[in-house]
Amino acid sequence: MISQVFILSSQGDHLIYKDFRGEAGSDVVSVFYEKVTALTGDQPPVVMSHGDLHFVHVRQGGLYWVATTTSPGSSPFTIIEFLNRFSALVKDYCGSLSEKSVQMNFALIYELLDEVVDYGYIQTTSSDVLKNFIQTEAVSSKPFSLFDLSNVGFFGAETQQSKVAPSSAASRPIQSSRESEIFLDVIERMSVVIGSKGVVLKADVEGEVRVKCFMPSCSEMRIGLNEEFSIGKSQLRGYGAAVRVDECRFHQNVHLDEFHSNRVLRLCPSQGEQTVMQYQLSDDLPSAPPFRLFPTIERDSGGRLLMYLKLRCDLPSKRFVVISALSQELSSPDQSAELKLQNRAIDWKIPRFIGGTQLSALFKLEVSGLSPSSLMEVGPVVLVFELPQLTVSGLQIRFLRLSPVQPAPSQRWIRYVTHSDSYILRL
Amino acid sequence: TTDNQNHPPIFELKAELNSDKKEKKKEAVKKVIASMTVGKDVSALFPDVVNCMQTDNLELKKLVYLYLMNYAKSQPDMAIMAVNTFVKDCEDPNPLIRALAVRTMGCIRVDKITEYLCEPLRKCLKDEDPYVRKTAAVCVAKLHDINAQLVEDQGFLDTLKDLISDSNPMVVANAVAALSEIAESHPNSNLLDLNPQTINKLLTALNECTEWGQIFILDCLANYTPRDDRESQSICERVTPRLSHANSAVVLSAVKVLMKFMEMLPKDLDYYGTLLKKLAPPLVTLLSAEPELQYVALRNINLIVQRRPEILKHEMKVFFVKYNDPIYVKLEKLDIMIRLASQANIAQVLAELKEYATEVDVDFVRKAVRAIGRCAIKVEQSAERCVSTLLDLIQTKVNYVVQEAIVVIKDIFRKYPNKYESVIATLCENLDSLDEPEARAAMIWIVGEYAERIDNADELLESFLEGFHDESTQVQLQLLTAIVKLFLKKPTETQELVQQVLSLATQDSDNPDLRDRGYIYWRLLSTDPVAAKEVVLAEKPLISEETDLIEPTLLEELICHIGTLASVYHKPPSAFVEGSRGVQHKRIPGNLGSGESVESPDNGSAAGVTEAPPAVIPSQGDLLGDLLNLDLTPPTTTGPPPISSGMQMGAMDLLGGGLDSLVGLRHNTERSFRSPSPPDYSPTEVGPGGHMGAGFGAPPAVMPASFNAPVSVGLDDLFDLGGGVGMPMGAFNPPKTVWLPAMKAKGLEISGTFVRRAGVIQMEMNLTNKAMSVMTDFAIQFNRNSFGLASAGPLQILTPLSPNQSIEAALPLSTVGPVMKMEPLNNLQVAVKNNIDVFYFSCQYPISMLFVEDGKMERQVFLATWKDIPNDNESQFQIKDCHLNSDAASNKLQSSNIFTIAKRTVEGQDMLYQSMKLTNGIWVLAELRVQAGNPNYTTILKSKQRITSLIIIHTVSERPFCTNWNLICYIL
């Protein structure tokens, strides 16, 4: 049972405070802020206690979203999940999450809170249900215009019409929109470990299909996935390049009657953002991992540590990649490298990496007391990157249809992106 | 100025609130609420805000209600003003307004309002609109918190129960949540009467209600105890689909229900295996969430893995750390990796751990190094690889890595003695760099343990000795022990060193532990170096393979709390909740199906190693190391002897006698011993003995002058032995006392006593199963003891012992077993084994058990012997408060095989001459003096044995309604 919910700015300002059960005073807000700012790095911040009161919090949009509880039977898991959903709701309703947007929309947020939690019991976080109750209109800090091209982010999104919507297009209050727009993101995160001999020790992909719907009443949406999409190891469909995942979970509103035969997801999306499908794939990626490293590490005659790193991008050419790799003469002028003593790391930044090419760097380090065993201490290379317009799993959206066909013209935007979650190349 | 804009002064707000324009009013109320949020006191505006309440504008109404909820408590009289509007709103045609009114009224925690609330609430509970009904259901819980009696009187609880059968799942979910909470404050009420019918209703609602409602229902289901395995299975089948829910909180609640109900399923059921397989993917999926959720998930998985390692045994890879995991996630993952490590995956795990050991974060690196050591101990086949990995790490010379490695290598030596000594040389090279106490202590232990193989062991230890007083206690104790070991191994060269450390420990230290250990070593070494060797260099028990496991009963409780705060803290709710509110101890239901034990059946498989509950280090200090090495294979069991458990470093080689006797020892060193009394000591001159007696404050003892090692017993314990109700004419049988408390023995409690019946000594025990699983395969064995007591047959417990069952067992004892002098003399160390583990305890038997039936000496022989025994072998003491006359005393004593040979009366004082014979043939003679009218007796005891002077204190005392017979014996 949730006792209180409050939202704090990163400086500890009270933005929202709601008490559901009268079990504790509002003074605990500052207690929480003192505790959370006093935490050291290795202390798990998730659950903190203060006498009988337990704080559970998440950080979203640079804000602290906190719930307190006094009942030992409360589930922190439920509360965290709730806080994440609640912040997503606030984002949907206010357009974006920031100190300012929360401040400006406090009345709306209180109204939301009143509906989502009653006496500490979570009631609903579904925007479909909530739209029946919410009266307050969102206040947006700046009016949004699709034609505000200064907002165009780095990535464009390709649709069938080959039009590009700015990446910030989806950041506006769901209620305010007059346009019937739907944004669909396919986002994948890669965790890869490549051993020192170039063997792939582990390669996992976690993916999700997210829909953000601005249509006040969308009757039904049909999302077509690759026809050769399969779940589980045994079940292969079609010939050749099958898209396979190990595990798949769907939003509870998704109807799967057409999924088994045609790989079509049917759903009536609620207004706002929702994760329609989550999937994961381990070990058996359809293609080789996108980056390979060829390192040479040795001691030179002057007792310096020499690291010669050759990084190859195995993606199809004409793909741009943003990388910042750990681990300096650089082979290209727009790269940069920095030695970070605190982390004992070298930060090598590569703004763009063209598929099918290779970059190399030579780093010379003066290390006092360098011994042969120090070479063992040279840790792994970690790659942080974003691959636009690409899914490692190969998952594609064949089509996105609304039925019955909407009377007003609707815009549908589809975007693919793969992030590195943890991409490690061991030396 | 910005502040003024957002939070204008009160008078401005007041004016705006009273404006005629709706828009302006609304904006004003908003500003009031904004001020309220940042903590400004706007309670002065109460009347003005309440005035805005009568409006058709729902948005404005909501804002006013929000204000009311906040300030009603501080302005109860004003709050009454709002009541009429509430009551009216509860009848509004718009269900949103009805619900809003009933919701807000419940939040106004003012007693006066509650009476007005009852009627509207009653209507709303029966409202046609489910949204109103679900809000009303919650309102019952709110009202109950304010005025529980009122809720009962008004019959709201019955209405709430009816709502469990409501057609709308959201109403059901809220009714369940409200009832669950109310039931918590009435633990014995039958509010949430869970029976198969209601469970069925809940399961139906489960499929239809929102994700949050599903959580309420699942948590409620988890409190239900199914009648049999069939019902358990059918509930599991209906809950399983929740595992693939997108909301991970639903998943975890479902896991809780399944983990709990699985306990009731027979393991051989196909469904059981299916269920195990189904649990793995959702648990793995939980780890793809945000770090906060991951952390909570990992804490829960840690519990699940300890309880059922088989679920995740193939999922090792998902626990490999990512470089960008927060440190608290990394540490949790590491812990789980070790728990899952087995022969099948050890190569993979080790490769990972080695990588982690070169990371940047110090805490993580330390834990990774430690983990390598734990792998070596857990998976024997990997030990060699682990050791070489650790050596590689030591080569890096990174200070904290080296220290951590040395600490774990010590443990590896404990597990595999005499196997990896070749690495000692490498370790010794790093001696100077060790600055942490734990690492220094570990290194010293290694040097002491392998002193004979390290040429310069004396130099190494001497180097530590220089700064002895600056070391931590841990290091000082280790150093003391190590040098004593060295001395025993190389006595010639190290005499000076040992003298030095003994005097540092005993004379220059304020630490009682250190001083006591020092004294013990000193006395051992000066009296009996052979015994010292036996004790100090005794073979050590192997350490157990799993450390820091959660104690099984706690684990069971925590499993019932999966997903809750308890599962994150790894503490039972009672440990972090003050008061009793809402604290209920939850238990896993027993297996009703086939009476099979909870342990997993697939022994022998790789995971089987971890399934057998590991031996837990016994915490009693009074156990001898070699007791742990007893072969405990009784004739009734077929399996291999259990792996013996380990003890904390340092505690084990500290003397057989154990720490209890240390306490006694300290007393005695400070006490002067009086000289033996002559046999004709007159009663009036009892002297120093006078202050003794039943209290046993200071036992008299006879000390041969040459013998300077005082020995004593834990008197208090002995006193307990006799402190029961006596049997008027029978032999002295002490009542049963608890020997082994359940908390020390994974739920097995043993209490017992010793009796002598028809010439046979019997150990009578009561075994009680206080755990949740069935216990079988009992066996018992004694350590060597002073009188050679040994079991004359197997422990006859033929039926398995179900939970909460007790069984009586009588074990006949023989006195032909191996003999070893114990401290105290009548101490008996016992090992009891069952299917779960081996447990150790010690108990003391009354010496009277050992008095044999043919202990009556011939008169002539008695006379001659009495005269023969030198005065040195004699002791005298007093028995207080004994109101028997000499004949009655004599009769009582005879029933305990203490025979009166002769009696004479001198000046009104009866003198009884008595004899008794111990099972080992030692005769003891006694003279008991009883003076009419004086409740204090005097006893003189003599024994012929010259090597050991025998003293038996034999107390006869009588209180008005009961008789106590205490027989306590000392042998010096």
mmCIF file of C-alpha atoms in Angstrom, chain B residues 316-469:
data_model
loop_
_atom_site.group_PDB
_atom_site.id
_atom_site.type_symbol
_atom_site.label_atom_id
_atom_site.label_comp_id
_atom_site.label_asym_id
_atom_site.label_seq_id
_atom_site.Cartn_x
_atom_site.Cartn_y
_atom_site.Cartn_z
ATOM 1 C CA MET B 316 24.084 -18.771 -15.708
ATOM 2 C CA LYS B 317 24.837 -16.390 -18.578
ATOM 3 C CA VAL B 318 22.102 -13.919 -17.779
ATOM 4 C CA PHE B 319 23.817 -13.216 -14.486
ATOM 5 C CA PHE B 320 27.091 -12.189 -16.097
ATOM 6 C CA VAL B 321 27.599 -8.539 -15.260
ATOM 7 C CA LYS B 322 27.434 -5.812 -17.837
ATOM 8 C CA TYR B 323 30.042 -3.083 -17.602
ATOM 9 C CA ASN B 324 27.307 -0.469 -17.214
ATOM 10 C CA ASP B 325 25.368 -2.220 -14.465
ATOM 11 C CA PRO B 326 25.304 -0.173 -11.287
ATOM 12 C CA ILE B 327 27.595 -1.598 -8.667
ATOM 13 C CA TYR B 328 24.754 -2.814 -6.468
ATOM 14 C CA VAL B 329 23.399 -4.836 -9.371
ATOM 15 C CA LYS B 330 26.850 -6.231 -10.110
ATOM 16 C CA LEU B 331 27.339 -7.431 -6.541
ATOM 17 C CA GLU B 332 23.983 -9.157 -6.484
ATOM 18 C CA LYS B 333 24.678 -10.880 -9.787
ATOM 19 C CA LEU B 334 28.009 -12.106 -8.518
ATOM 20 C CA ASP B 335 26.356 -13.646 -5.509
ATOM 21 C CA ILE B 336 23.891 -15.523 -7.659
ATOM 22 C CA MET B 337 26.635 -16.679 -10.033
ATOM 23 C CA ILE B 338 28.372 -18.416 -7.165
ATOM 24 C CA ARG B 339 25.187 -20.029 -6.013
ATOM 25 C CA LEU B 340 24.609 -21.411 -9.481
ATOM 26 C CA ALA B 341 28.179 -22.493 -10.080
ATOM 27 C CA SER B 342 28.503 -26.180 -10.746
ATOM 28 C CA GLN B 343 30.867 -28.491 -12.466
ATOM 29 C CA ALA B 344 28.991 -28.020 -15.710
ATOM 30 C CA ASN B 345 29.487 -24.271 -15.953
ATOM 31 C CA ILE B 346 32.533 -23.634 -13.807
ATOM 32 C CA ALA B 347 34.911 -22.940 -16.696
ATOM 33 C CA GLN B 348 32.638 -20.212 -17.994
ATOM 34 C CA VAL B 349 32.165 -18.719 -14.549
ATOM 35 C CA LEU B 350 35.858 -18.664 -13.794
ATOM 36 C CA ALA B 351 36.673 -16.913 -17.065
ATOM 37 C CA GLU B 352 34.145 -14.245 -16.170
ATOM 38 C CA LEU B 353 35.362 -13.828 -12.622
ATOM 39 C CA LYS B 354 38.908 -13.407 -13.841
ATOM 40 C CA GLU B 355 37.781 -10.550 -16.073
ATOM 41 C CA TYR B 356 35.896 -8.933 -13.237
ATOM 42 C CA ALA B 357 38.975 -9.054 -11.056
ATOM 43 C CA THR B 358 40.683 -6.550 -13.364
ATOM 44 C CA GLU B 359 37.848 -4.034 -13.301
ATOM 45 C CA VAL B 360 38.095 -0.565 -11.801
ATOM 46 C CA ASP B 361 35.614 -0.688 -8.961
ATOM 47 C CA VAL B 362 37.398 -1.857 -5.820
ATOM 48 C CA ASP B 363 34.423 -3.388 -4.025
ATOM 49 C CA PHE B 364 33.447 -5.342 -7.058
ATOM 50 C CA VAL B 365 36.970 -6.564 -7.665
ATOM 51 C CA ARG B 366 37.264 -7.741 -4.090
ATOM 52 C CA LYS B 367 34.056 -9.619 -4.305
ATOM 53 C CA ALA B 368 35.086 -11.165 -7.598
ATOM 54 C CA VAL B 369 38.346 -12.430 -6.107
ATOM 55 C CA ARG B 370 36.485 -13.817 -3.166
ATOM 56 C CA ALA B 371 34.066 -15.456 -5.555
ATOM 57 C CA ILE B 372 36.933 -17.312 -7.227
ATOM 58 C CA GLY B 373 37.812 -18.768 -3.847
ATOM 59 C CA ARG B 374 34.259 -19.766 -3.241
ATOM 60 C CA CYS B 375 34.187 -21.538 -6.593
ATOM 61 C CA ALA B 376 37.255 -23.521 -5.619
ATOM 62 C CA ILE B 377 35.592 -24.612 -2.421
ATOM 63 C CA LYS B 378 32.294 -25.374 -4.035
ATOM 64 C CA VAL B 379 33.394 -27.224 -7.125
ATOM 65 C CA GLU B 380 36.273 -29.459 -6.274
ATOM 66 C CA GLN B 381 37.231 -30.141 -9.867
ATOM 67 C CA SER B 382 37.866 -26.459 -10.396
ATOM 68 C CA ALA B 383 40.021 -25.933 -7.331
ATOM 69 C CA GLU B 384 43.284 -26.203 -9.166
ATOM 70 C CA ARG B 385 42.264 -23.736 -11.869
ATOM 71 C CA CYS B 386 40.969 -21.353 -9.241
ATOM 72 C CA VAL B 387 44.230 -21.468 -7.350
ATOM 73 C CA SER B 388 46.238 -20.746 -10.464
ATOM 74 C CA THR B 389 43.883 -17.888 -11.350
ATOM 75 C CA LEU B 390 44.390 -16.466 -7.877
ATOM 76 C CA LEU B 391 48.144 -16.758 -8.269
ATOM 77 C CA ASP B 392 47.929 -14.839 -11.548
ATOM 78 C CA LEU B 393 46.009 -12.153 -9.753
ATOM 79 C CA ILE B 394 48.564 -11.997 -6.969
ATOM 80 C CA GLN B 395 51.173 -11.382 -9.647
ATOM 81 C CA THR B 396 49.462 -8.134 -10.577
ATOM 82 C CA LYS B 397 50.575 -6.841 -7.181
ATOM 83 C CA VAL B 398 47.478 -4.702 -6.946
ATOM 84 C CA ASN B 399 47.311 -4.337 -3.205
ATOM 85 C CA TYR B 400 43.670 -5.091 -2.514
ATOM 86 C CA VAL B 401 43.595 -7.918 -5.012
ATOM 87 C CA VAL B 402 46.538 -9.587 -3.323
ATOM 88 C CA GLN B 403 44.987 -9.269 0.115
ATOM 89 C CA GLU B 404 41.652 -10.584 -0.991
ATOM 90 C CA ALA B 405 43.348 -13.489 -2.755
ATOM 91 C CA ILE B 406 45.263 -14.453 0.358
ATOM 92 C CA VAL B 407 42.098 -14.486 2.431
ATOM 93 C CA VAL B 408 40.432 -16.892 0.044
ATOM 94 C CA ILE B 409 43.497 -19.063 -0.402
ATOM 95 C CA LYS B 410 43.436 -19.653 3.339
ATOM 96 C CA ASP B 411 39.920 -21.006 2.937
ATOM 97 C CA ILE B 412 41.052 -23.191 0.085
ATOM 98 C CA PHE B 413 43.752 -24.643 2.341
ATOM 99 C CA ARG B 414 41.084 -25.385 4.883
ATOM 100 C CA LYS B 415 39.053 -27.255 2.316
ATOM 101 C CA TYR B 416 41.886 -29.088 0.596
ATOM 102 C CA PRO B 417 44.612 -29.514 3.173
ATOM 103 C CA ASN B 418 48.048 -30.500 2.003
ATOM 104 C CA LYS B 419 47.296 -29.969 -1.632
ATOM 105 C CA TYR B 420 48.344 -26.531 -2.726
ATOM 106 C CA GLU B 421 51.207 -25.774 -0.376
ATOM 107 C CA SER B 422 53.437 -25.057 -3.337
ATOM 108 C CA VAL B 423 51.882 -21.615 -3.552
ATOM 109 C CA ILE B 424 53.004 -20.664 -0.059
ATOM 110 C CA ALA B 425 56.288 -19.288 -1.308
ATOM 111 C CA THR B 426 54.469 -16.859 -3.604
ATOM 112 C CA LEU B 427 52.231 -15.797 -0.767
ATOM 113 C CA CYS B 428 55.159 -15.146 1.519
ATOM 114 C CA GLU B 429 56.632 -12.742 -1.030
ATOM 115 C CA ASN B 430 53.669 -10.485 -0.497
ATOM 116 C CA LEU B 431 53.838 -10.433 3.247
ATOM 117 C CA ASP B 432 54.931 -6.806 3.485
ATOM 118 C CA SER B 433 52.150 -5.415 1.371
ATOM 119 C CA LEU B 434 49.380 -6.726 3.603
ATOM 120 C CA ASP B 435 47.798 -3.933 5.591
ATOM 121 C CA GLU B 436 44.294 -5.229 6.204
ATOM 122 C CA PRO B 437 43.650 -7.250 9.374
ATOM 123 C CA GLU B 438 41.779 -10.010 7.620
ATOM 124 C CA ALA B 439 44.560 -10.563 5.127
ATOM 125 C CA ARG B 440 47.259 -10.384 7.806
ATOM 126 C CA ALA B 441 45.366 -12.859 9.957
ATOM 127 C CA ALA B 442 44.928 -15.200 7.005
ATOM 128 C CA MET B 443 48.621 -15.040 6.137
ATOM 129 C CA ILE B 444 49.630 -15.677 9.736
ATOM 130 C CA TRP B 445 47.322 -18.628 9.899
ATOM 131 C CA ILE B 446 48.890 -20.060 6.781
ATOM 132 C CA VAL B 447 52.413 -19.596 8.174
ATOM 133 C CA GLY B 448 51.436 -21.241 11.465
ATOM 134 C CA GLU B 449 49.607 -24.084 9.836
ATOM 135 C CA TYR B 450 52.445 -24.924 7.478
ATOM 136 C CA ALA B 451 55.266 -23.846 9.774
ATOM 137 C CA GLU B 452 57.160 -27.067 9.219
ATOM 138 C CA ARG B 453 57.416 -26.400 5.494
ATOM 139 C CA ILE B 454 58.407 -22.778 5.725
ATOM 140 C CA ASP B 455 62.061 -22.519 6.607
ATOM 141 C CA ASN B 456 61.914 -19.028 7.983
ATOM 142 C CA ALA B 457 58.494 -19.328 9.605
ATOM 143 C CA ASP B 458 59.950 -18.118 12.889
ATOM 144 C CA GLU B 459 61.373 -14.998 11.279
ATOM 145 C CA LEU B 460 58.131 -14.268 9.495
ATOM 146 C CA LEU B 461 56.087 -14.560 12.637
ATOM 147 C CA GLU B 462 58.622 -12.648 14.670
ATOM 148 C CA SER B 463 58.330 -9.762 12.246
ATOM 149 C CA PHE B 464 54.648 -9.527 13.015
ATOM 150 C CA LEU B 465 55.320 -9.688 16.717
ATOM 151 C CA GLU B 466 57.117 -6.357 16.800
ATOM 152 C CA GLY B 467 53.971 -4.332 16.455
ATOM 153 C CA PHE B 468 51.848 -6.785 18.406
ATOM 154 C CA HIS B 469 49.883 -4.195 20.358
#
